[in-house]
mmCIF file of C-alpha atoms in Angstrom:
data_model
loop_
_atom_site.group_PDB
_atom_site.id
_atom_site.type_symbol
_atom_site.label_atom_id
_atom_site.label_comp_id
_atom_site.label_asym_id
_atom_site.label_seq_id
_atom_site.Cartn_x
_atom_site.Cartn_y
_atom_site.Cartn_z
ATOM 1 C CA MET A 20 -13.253 103.385 171.729
ATOM 2 C CA SER A 21 -9.780 102.036 172.499
ATOM 3 C CA VAL A 22 -7.263 104.211 174.321
ATOM 4 C CA ILE A 23 -5.282 106.588 172.096
ATOM 5 C CA LYS A 24 -1.724 106.613 173.326
ATOM 6 C CA VAL A 25 -0.144 109.945 172.416
ATOM 7 C CA ILE A 26 3.642 110.151 172.599
ATOM 8 C CA ILE A 27 5.452 113.479 172.475
ATOM 9 C CA SER A 28 9.158 113.247 171.810
ATOM 10 C CA LYS A 29 10.816 115.710 174.189
ATOM 11 C CA GLN A 30 13.612 116.865 171.922
ATOM 12 C CA CYS A 31 13.128 120.327 173.360
ATOM 13 C CA ILE A 32 11.435 121.758 176.421
ATOM 14 C CA ASN A 33 9.129 124.758 176.021
ATOM 15 C CA CYS A 34 9.889 124.936 172.284
ATOM 16 C CA SER A 35 7.139 125.623 169.758
ATOM 17 C CA PHE A 36 6.851 121.986 168.634
ATOM 18 C CA ASP A 37 6.383 120.854 172.217
ATOM 19 C CA ILE A 38 3.692 123.514 172.736
ATOM 20 C CA VAL A 39 1.582 122.521 169.704
ATOM 21 C CA ALA A 40 1.904 118.806 170.517
ATOM 22 C CA THR A 41 0.835 119.285 174.129
ATOM 23 C CA GLN A 42 -2.064 121.544 173.156
ATOM 24 C CA PHE A 43 -3.343 118.960 170.678
ATOM 25 C CA TYR A 44 -3.221 116.316 173.400
ATOM 26 C CA ASN A 45 -5.202 118.597 175.739
ATOM 27 C CA TRP A 46 -7.773 119.183 172.989
ATOM 28 C CA LEU A 47 -7.971 115.465 172.268
ATOM 29 C CA LYS A 48 -8.892 114.835 175.897
ATOM 30 C CA THR A 49 -12.028 116.940 175.355
ATOM 31 C CA ARG A 50 -13.111 114.548 172.606
ATOM 32 C CA SER A 51 -12.303 111.304 174.387
ATOM 33 C CA LYS A 52 -11.570 110.287 177.941
ATOM 34 C CA ASP A 53 -9.570 107.345 176.613
ATOM 35 C CA VAL A 54 -6.398 109.302 175.903
ATOM 36 C CA MET A 55 -3.072 108.598 177.516
ATOM 37 C CA LEU A 56 0.018 110.814 177.326
ATOM 38 C CA GLN A 57 3.557 109.458 177.364
ATOM 39 C CA LYS A 58 6.355 111.998 176.970
ATOM 40 C CA LEU A 59 9.017 109.619 175.645
ATOM 41 C CA GLY A 60 9.164 106.327 173.818
ATOM 42 C CA CYS A 61 7.708 104.452 170.870
ATOM 43 C CA ASN A 62 4.722 102.123 170.387
ATOM 44 C CA GLY A 63 2.009 104.789 170.385
ATOM 45 C CA ASP A 64 -1.126 105.219 168.320
ATOM 46 C CA MET A 65 0.105 108.749 167.593
ATOM 47 C CA GLU A 66 3.657 109.993 168.006
ATOM 48 C CA PHE A 67 4.770 113.626 167.795
ATOM 49 C CA ILE A 68 8.408 113.170 166.830
ATOM 50 C CA ASP A 69 11.182 114.145 164.431
ATOM 51 C CA ILE A 70 10.542 111.949 161.393
ATOM 52 C CA ASN A 71 14.170 110.887 160.981
ATOM 53 C CA LEU A 72 14.359 110.102 164.699
ATOM 54 C CA TRP A 73 11.250 107.923 164.459
ATOM 55 C CA TRP A 74 12.777 106.058 161.525
ATOM 56 C CA SER A 75 16.007 105.290 163.376
ATOM 57 C CA GLN A 76 14.591 104.614 166.877
ATOM 58 C CA CYS A 77 10.909 103.661 166.682
ATOM 59 C CA ARG A 78 10.256 102.165 163.254
ATOM 60 C CA GLU A 79 11.189 98.554 164.045
ATOM 61 C CA ILE A 80 9.350 98.657 167.379
ATOM 62 C CA ASP A 81 6.212 100.174 165.847
ATOM 63 C CA ASP A 82 6.273 97.767 162.892
ATOM 64 C CA THR A 83 5.856 94.945 165.398
ATOM 65 C CA GLU A 84 3.882 96.444 168.280
ATOM 66 C CA SER A 85 1.952 99.344 166.674
ATOM 67 C CA PRO A 86 1.660 98.509 162.962
ATOM 68 C CA ARG A 87 -0.863 101.323 162.362
ATOM 69 C CA SER A 88 0.790 104.114 164.321
ATOM 70 C CA ILE A 89 0.495 107.722 163.186
ATOM 71 C CA ILE A 90 3.551 109.970 163.046
ATOM 72 C CA ARG A 91 3.181 113.749 163.342
ATOM 73 C CA GLY A 92 6.376 115.553 162.375
ATOM 74 C CA ASP A 93 7.768 118.536 160.493
ATOM 75 C CA SER A 94 11.417 117.540 159.918
ATOM 76 C CA PRO A 95 12.869 119.444 156.941
ATOM 77 C CA TYR A 96 15.730 117.040 156.221
ATOM 78 C CA LEU A 97 15.652 113.666 154.524
ATOM 79 C CA TYR A 98 18.538 111.636 155.961
ATOM 80 C CA ILE A 99 17.242 108.172 155.092
ATOM 81 C CA LYS A 100 18.342 106.833 151.718
ATOM 82 C CA ASP A 101 17.899 103.671 149.671
ATOM 83 C CA VAL A 102 14.597 102.531 151.167
ATOM 84 C CA GLU A 103 13.521 99.160 149.787
ATOM 85 C CA GLU A 104 9.918 99.243 150.964
ATOM 86 C CA LYS A 105 7.718 102.098 152.145
ATOM 87 C CA GLU A 106 6.307 102.083 155.670
ATOM 88 C CA ASP A 107 2.599 101.375 156.122
ATOM 89 C CA HIS A 108 2.257 103.873 158.988
ATOM 90 C CA LEU A 109 0.481 107.188 158.415
ATOM 91 C CA LEU A 110 2.593 110.343 158.362
ATOM 92 C CA ILE A 111 0.749 113.604 159.027
ATOM 93 C CA THR A 112 3.239 116.298 158.135
ATOM 94 C CA THR A 113 2.946 120.057 157.919
ATOM 95 C CA SER A 114 3.656 121.084 154.317
ATOM 96 C CA ASN A 115 3.547 119.795 150.763
ATOM 97 C CA TYR A 116 7.297 120.378 150.677
ATOM 98 C CA ASN A 117 7.752 117.866 153.486
ATOM 99 C CA ALA A 118 5.221 115.487 151.982
ATOM 100 C CA GLY A 119 7.282 115.420 148.795
ATOM 101 C CA LEU A 120 10.396 114.477 150.750
ATOM 102 C CA PHE A 121 8.882 111.816 152.956
ATOM 103 C CA SER A 122 6.472 110.201 150.498
ATOM 104 C CA LYS A 123 9.538 108.158 149.570
ATOM 105 C CA LEU A 124 9.370 106.560 153.011
ATOM 106 C CA PHE A 125 5.643 106.265 153.771
ATOM 107 C CA LYS A 126 2.747 104.819 151.803
ATOM 108 C CA HIS A 127 0.292 107.167 153.496
ATOM 109 C CA VAL A 128 1.118 110.880 153.808
ATOM 110 C CA GLU A 129 -1.304 113.676 154.693
ATOM 111 C CA VAL A 130 -0.632 117.406 155.010
ATOM 112 C CA VAL A 131 -2.087 119.412 157.896
ATOM 113 C CA PRO A 132 -0.281 122.590 159.009
ATOM 114 C CA HIS A 133 0.492 123.520 162.583
ATOM 115 C CA PRO A 134 -2.048 125.737 164.357
ATOM 116 C CA TYR A 135 -1.245 128.884 166.276
ATOM 117 C CA ASP A 136 -1.135 128.993 170.055
ATOM 118 C CA PRO A 137 -4.347 130.690 171.328
ATOM 119 C CA ASN A 138 -2.432 131.966 174.352
ATOM 120 C CA GLU A 139 -0.253 134.054 172.056
ATOM 121 C CA ILE A 140 -3.143 136.245 170.894
ATOM 122 C CA ARG A 141 -4.032 137.121 174.461
ATOM 123 C CA ILE A 142 -0.448 138.260 175.064
ATOM 124 C CA VAL A 143 0.476 140.019 171.826
ATOM 125 C CA ASP A 144 -2.742 142.011 171.529
ATOM 126 C CA ASN A 145 -1.714 143.887 174.667
ATOM 127 C CA ILE A 146 1.664 144.938 173.211
ATOM 128 C CA LYS A 147 1.578 148.392 171.613
ATOM 129 C CA GLU A 148 5.246 149.435 171.458
ATOM 130 C CA LYS A 149 7.751 148.244 168.842
ATOM 131 C CA LYS A 150 11.236 148.180 170.386
ATOM 132 C CA TYR A 151 13.158 146.261 167.737
ATOM 133 C CA ASP A 152 13.598 146.494 163.985
ATOM 134 C CA ILE A 153 14.169 142.800 163.332
ATOM 135 C CA MET A 154 14.325 139.542 165.247
ATOM 136 C CA THR A 155 14.912 135.882 164.478
ATOM 137 C CA ILE A 156 14.568 132.593 166.344
ATOM 138 C CA GLY A 157 16.238 129.277 165.680
ATOM 139 C CA TYR A 158 18.235 126.319 166.888
ATOM 140 C CA ASN A 159 21.063 126.397 164.379
ATOM 141 C CA THR A 160 23.261 123.575 163.102
ATOM 142 C CA LYS A 161 26.829 123.422 161.765
ATOM 143 C CA ASP A 162 25.615 124.012 158.227
ATOM 144 C CA ASP A 163 23.883 127.237 159.351
ATOM 145 C CA HIS A 164 20.544 125.981 158.075
ATOM 146 C CA LYS A 165 18.751 128.812 159.905
ATOM 147 C CA GLY A 166 20.815 131.421 158.056
ATOM 148 C CA LEU A 167 21.846 133.196 161.257
ATOM 149 C CA LYS A 168 25.241 134.302 159.942
ATOM 150 C CA MET A 169 23.684 136.402 157.207
ATOM 151 C CA THR A 170 20.978 137.676 159.535
ATOM 152 C CA ARG A 171 23.596 139.015 161.964
ATOM 153 C CA LYS A 172 25.673 140.480 159.137
ATOM 154 C CA ILE A 173 22.717 142.449 157.811
ATOM 155 C CA ALA A 174 21.704 143.634 161.283
ATOM 156 C CA LYS A 175 25.233 144.905 161.864
ATOM 157 C CA GLU A 176 25.647 146.504 158.441
ATOM 158 C CA LEU A 177 22.351 148.387 158.699
ATOM 159 C CA ASN A 178 22.824 149.188 162.397
ATOM 160 C CA LEU A 179 19.475 147.651 163.303
ATOM 161 C CA LYS A 180 17.870 147.188 166.684
ATOM 162 C CA TYR A 181 18.156 143.414 166.542
ATOM 163 C CA ILE A 182 17.385 140.499 168.832
ATOM 164 C CA GLU A 183 18.076 136.834 168.322
ATOM 165 C CA ILE A 184 16.920 133.762 170.208
ATOM 166 C CA SER A 185 19.242 130.884 169.397
ATOM 167 C CA ASN A 186 21.726 128.282 170.616
ATOM 168 C CA GLU A 187 24.660 130.434 169.455
ATOM 169 C CA CYS A 188 24.696 133.193 172.064
ATOM 170 C CA ASN A 189 28.107 134.222 173.397
ATOM 171 C CA GLY A 190 27.184 136.851 175.946
ATOM 172 C CA GLU A 191 25.869 139.451 173.488
ATOM 173 C CA ASP A 192 23.139 141.692 174.892
ATOM 174 C CA TRP A 193 21.038 141.115 171.770
ATOM 175 C CA CYS A 194 21.057 137.302 171.992
ATOM 176 C CA TYR A 195 18.873 135.145 174.243
ATOM 177 C CA LYS A 196 19.578 131.460 174.767
ATOM 178 C CA PHE A 197 17.195 129.174 172.896
ATOM 179 C CA MET A 198 14.389 127.839 175.144
ATOM 180 C CA SER A 199 15.495 130.029 178.060
ATOM 181 C CA LEU A 200 12.470 132.346 177.911
ATOM 182 C CA LYS A 201 8.985 131.730 179.192
ATOM 183 C CA ARG A 202 6.412 131.559 176.403
ATOM 184 C CA GLU A 203 4.898 134.872 177.531
ATOM 185 C CA GLU A 204 8.313 136.560 177.314
ATOM 186 C CA LEU A 205 8.941 135.058 173.886
ATOM 187 C CA TYR A 206 5.593 136.226 172.508
ATOM 188 C CA GLN A 207 6.166 139.698 173.949
ATOM 189 C CA MET A 208 9.520 139.965 172.161
ATOM 190 C CA ILE A 209 7.972 138.843 168.885
ATOM 191 C CA ALA A 210 5.218 141.448 169.214
ATOM 192 C CA GLN A 211 7.775 144.156 170.066
ATOM 193 C CA SER A 212 9.612 143.582 166.775
ATOM 194 C CA ARG A 213 8.547 145.217 163.535
ATOM 195 C CA PHE A 214 9.873 142.431 161.309
ATOM 196 C CA TYR A 215 10.936 138.802 161.555
ATOM 197 C CA LEU A 216 13.828 137.810 159.282
ATOM 198 C CA ALA A 217 13.466 134.142 158.284
ATOM 199 C CA LEU A 218 16.507 132.993 156.316
ATOM 200 C CA SER A 219 16.226 129.234 156.825
ATOM 201 C CA HIS A 220 17.608 127.172 153.973
ATOM 202 C CA THR A 221 15.068 124.456 154.728
ATOM 203 C CA GLU A 222 11.941 124.237 156.886
ATOM 204 C CA GLY A 223 9.191 121.663 157.142
ATOM 205 C CA PHE A 224 7.002 124.407 158.581
ATOM 206 C CA GLY A 225 8.706 127.012 160.759
ATOM 207 C CA LEU A 226 6.508 127.783 163.758
ATOM 208 C CA PRO A 227 8.291 131.062 164.711
ATOM 209 C CA VAL A 228 7.218 132.546 161.372
ATOM 210 C CA LEU A 229 3.602 131.678 162.142
ATOM 211 C CA GLU A 230 4.039 133.122 165.633
ATOM 212 C CA SER A 231 5.332 136.362 164.137
ATOM 213 C CA MET A 232 2.401 136.553 161.721
ATOM 214 C CA ILE A 233 -0.098 136.063 164.558
ATOM 215 C CA ALA A 234 1.502 139.040 166.330
ATOM 216 C CA GLY A 235 1.450 141.224 163.216
ATOM 217 C CA THR A 236 5.254 141.132 163.085
ATOM 218 C CA VAL A 237 5.886 140.980 159.345
ATOM 219 C CA PRO A 238 8.063 138.101 158.102
ATOM 220 C CA ILE A 239 10.789 138.725 155.540
ATOM 221 C CA PHE A 240 11.192 135.163 154.356
ATOM 222 C CA VAL A 241 12.996 132.879 151.927
ATOM 223 C CA ASN A 242 10.492 132.096 149.187
ATOM 224 C CA GLY A 243 11.161 128.361 149.162
ATOM 225 C CA HIS A 244 10.466 125.110 151.065
ATOM 226 C CA ALA A 245 7.471 125.342 153.459
ATOM 227 C CA PHE A 246 7.636 129.143 153.717
ATOM 228 C CA LYS A 247 6.506 129.436 150.098
ATOM 229 C CA GLU A 248 3.288 127.633 150.970
ATOM 230 C CA TYR A 249 2.071 129.558 153.982
ATOM 231 C CA ALA A 250 4.218 132.564 154.911
ATOM 232 C CA GLU A 251 2.813 136.055 154.312
ATOM 233 C CA GLY A 252 4.891 139.213 154.210
ATOM 234 C CA ILE A 253 7.945 140.045 152.111
ATOM 235 C CA PRO A 254 9.358 137.122 150.072
ATOM 236 C CA ILE A 255 13.040 136.824 149.105
ATOM 237 C CA SER A 256 13.938 135.077 145.832
ATOM 238 C CA ALA A 257 15.308 131.584 146.396
ATOM 239 C CA TYR A 258 16.584 128.685 144.319
ATOM 240 C CA LYS A 259 16.879 124.978 145.044
ATOM 241 C CA THR A 260 20.434 123.687 145.382
ATOM 242 C CA ARG A 261 19.435 120.175 146.445
ATOM 243 C CA GLU A 262 16.244 118.326 147.236
ATOM 244 C CA ASP A 263 16.018 119.683 150.785
ATOM 245 C CA TRP A 264 17.966 122.961 150.577
ATOM 246 C CA PHE A 265 17.308 126.435 149.141
ATOM 247 C CA GLY A 266 19.885 129.120 148.481
ATOM 248 C CA TYR A 267 19.498 132.893 148.142
ATOM 249 C CA GLU A 268 21.662 135.943 147.491
ATOM 250 C CA TYR A 269 22.890 138.459 150.053
ATOM 251 C CA ASP A 270 21.967 141.400 147.810
ATOM 252 C CA ASP A 271 18.357 140.204 147.538
ATOM 253 C CA VAL A 272 18.083 139.863 151.296
ATOM 254 C CA ILE A 273 19.534 143.248 152.177
ATOM 255 C CA GLU A 274 17.425 144.982 149.528
ATOM 256 C CA ALA A 275 14.283 143.398 150.987
ATOM 257 C CA VAL A 276 15.264 144.576 154.463
ATOM 258 C CA LYS A 277 16.012 148.100 153.221
ATOM 259 C CA TYR A 278 12.653 148.173 151.452
ATOM 260 C CA VAL A 279 10.592 147.231 154.508
ATOM 261 C CA LEU A 280 12.477 149.701 156.685
ATOM 262 C CA SER A 281 11.528 152.453 154.226
ATOM 263 C CA LEU A 282 7.778 151.847 154.649
ATOM 264 C CA ASP A 283 5.909 154.708 156.235
ATOM 265 C CA GLU A 284 3.668 154.165 159.251
ATOM 266 C CA LYS A 285 0.496 153.699 157.212
ATOM 267 C CA GLU A 286 2.110 151.227 154.801
ATOM 268 C CA TYR A 287 3.592 149.212 157.646
ATOM 269 C CA LYS A 288 0.315 149.099 159.568
ATOM 270 C CA GLU A 289 -1.597 147.885 156.505
ATOM 271 C CA LEU A 290 0.973 145.164 155.852
ATOM 272 C CA SER A 291 1.061 144.121 159.511
ATOM 273 C CA GLU A 292 -2.729 143.926 159.761
ATOM 274 C CA ARG A 293 -2.987 141.902 156.542
ATOM 275 C CA VAL A 294 -0.411 139.367 157.705
ATOM 276 C CA LYS A 295 -2.094 139.050 161.094
ATOM 277 C CA ARG A 296 -5.575 138.683 159.619
ATOM 278 C CA ILE A 297 -4.567 135.932 157.194
ATOM 279 C CA ALA A 298 -2.701 133.957 159.871
ATOM 280 C CA ARG A 299 -5.522 134.117 162.400
ATOM 281 C CA LEU A 300 -8.050 132.940 159.805
ATOM 282 C CA SER A 301 -5.918 130.216 158.222
ATOM 283 C CA PHE A 302 -4.397 128.481 161.246
ATOM 284 C CA LYS A 303 -7.234 128.266 163.762
ATOM 285 C CA PRO A 304 -6.491 125.467 166.247
ATOM 286 C CA GLU A 305 -10.017 124.013 166.353
ATOM 287 C CA LYS A 306 -10.150 123.647 162.579
ATOM 288 C CA ILE A 307 -6.710 122.019 162.388
ATOM 289 C CA TYR A 308 -7.324 119.729 165.362
ATOM 290 C CA GLU A 309 -10.526 118.482 163.733
ATOM 291 C CA LYS A 310 -8.628 117.613 160.557
ATOM 292 C CA ILE A 311 -6.058 115.630 162.515
ATOM 293 C CA TYR A 312 -8.732 113.931 164.615
ATOM 294 C CA ASN A 313 -10.649 112.869 161.507
ATOM 295 C CA LEU A 314 -7.484 111.371 160.048
ATOM 296 C CA ILE A 315 -6.836 109.513 163.308
ATOM 297 C CA SER A 316 -10.432 108.252 163.394
ATOM 298 C CA SER A 317 -10.301 107.037 159.813
ATOM 299 C CA TYR A 318 -6.869 105.464 159.979
ATOM 300 C CA LEU A 319 -7.350 103.722 163.326
ATOM 301 C CA HIS A 320 -10.969 102.817 162.475
ATOM 302 C CA TYR A 321 -12.326 104.898 165.342
ATOM 303 C CA PRO A 322 -15.754 106.468 164.900
ATOM 304 C CA SER A 323 -15.440 110.136 163.884
#
């Protein structure tokens, strides 16, 4: 078997995407000794990278030097327009929503979701106390695609015990700088929250929602884009305003939050356990890694 060169684009350090990419590489090493890791660059057999970034920085290089490279990405935006010819590389993305967007760019598109982090279960199962009503996590952009403005407004209006992990902290005691926490600290905070409010206008997957489900922290989520495919919890009505953007109404969001806060202890526990059970059954790492490995083997003509 030829060496599989795995490239992980380090757009963020200690973020969820980096964790799942690194864990897949570590798993792949158990299947083959001929695996090489390169944190940055192009020209790999498999590249964990933002899809739009690959298109702008690696496409021409890979077309020449790695004509059968495999791209693993969950970008929720489609920036590239007016494509004359689709790429022959294989894209393994994380949702049918994303596949619909990027099938305009690639001839070969497969959907395999992200797995959970096994280390999270070990941590969250030891957390018994719920300190916060609601939390959210996200690296926001100028267009507020994570919906943080509305999340904060609702937390303030309802006087909630709220924590946020984002790139928009300004010294508030309820806000923690994005990627500043150790993974153990992050998972502990998720497990200490009763609910996770996920108001993203677009997501190709949304790993923090999966992380909340694994902990039994119930997501209140926009019922659109990738969330509609895999999230479990309390959905919020949403409507498409463009190909890669979903809108929703403030009244629908605040009513959903008021509803979940009114649940009694038994109702909450049943909902929490259901969400946790479904997530732990549906996103097992071994099962997902095998799917990706089989796609790699088939596409690169390696024996499976």
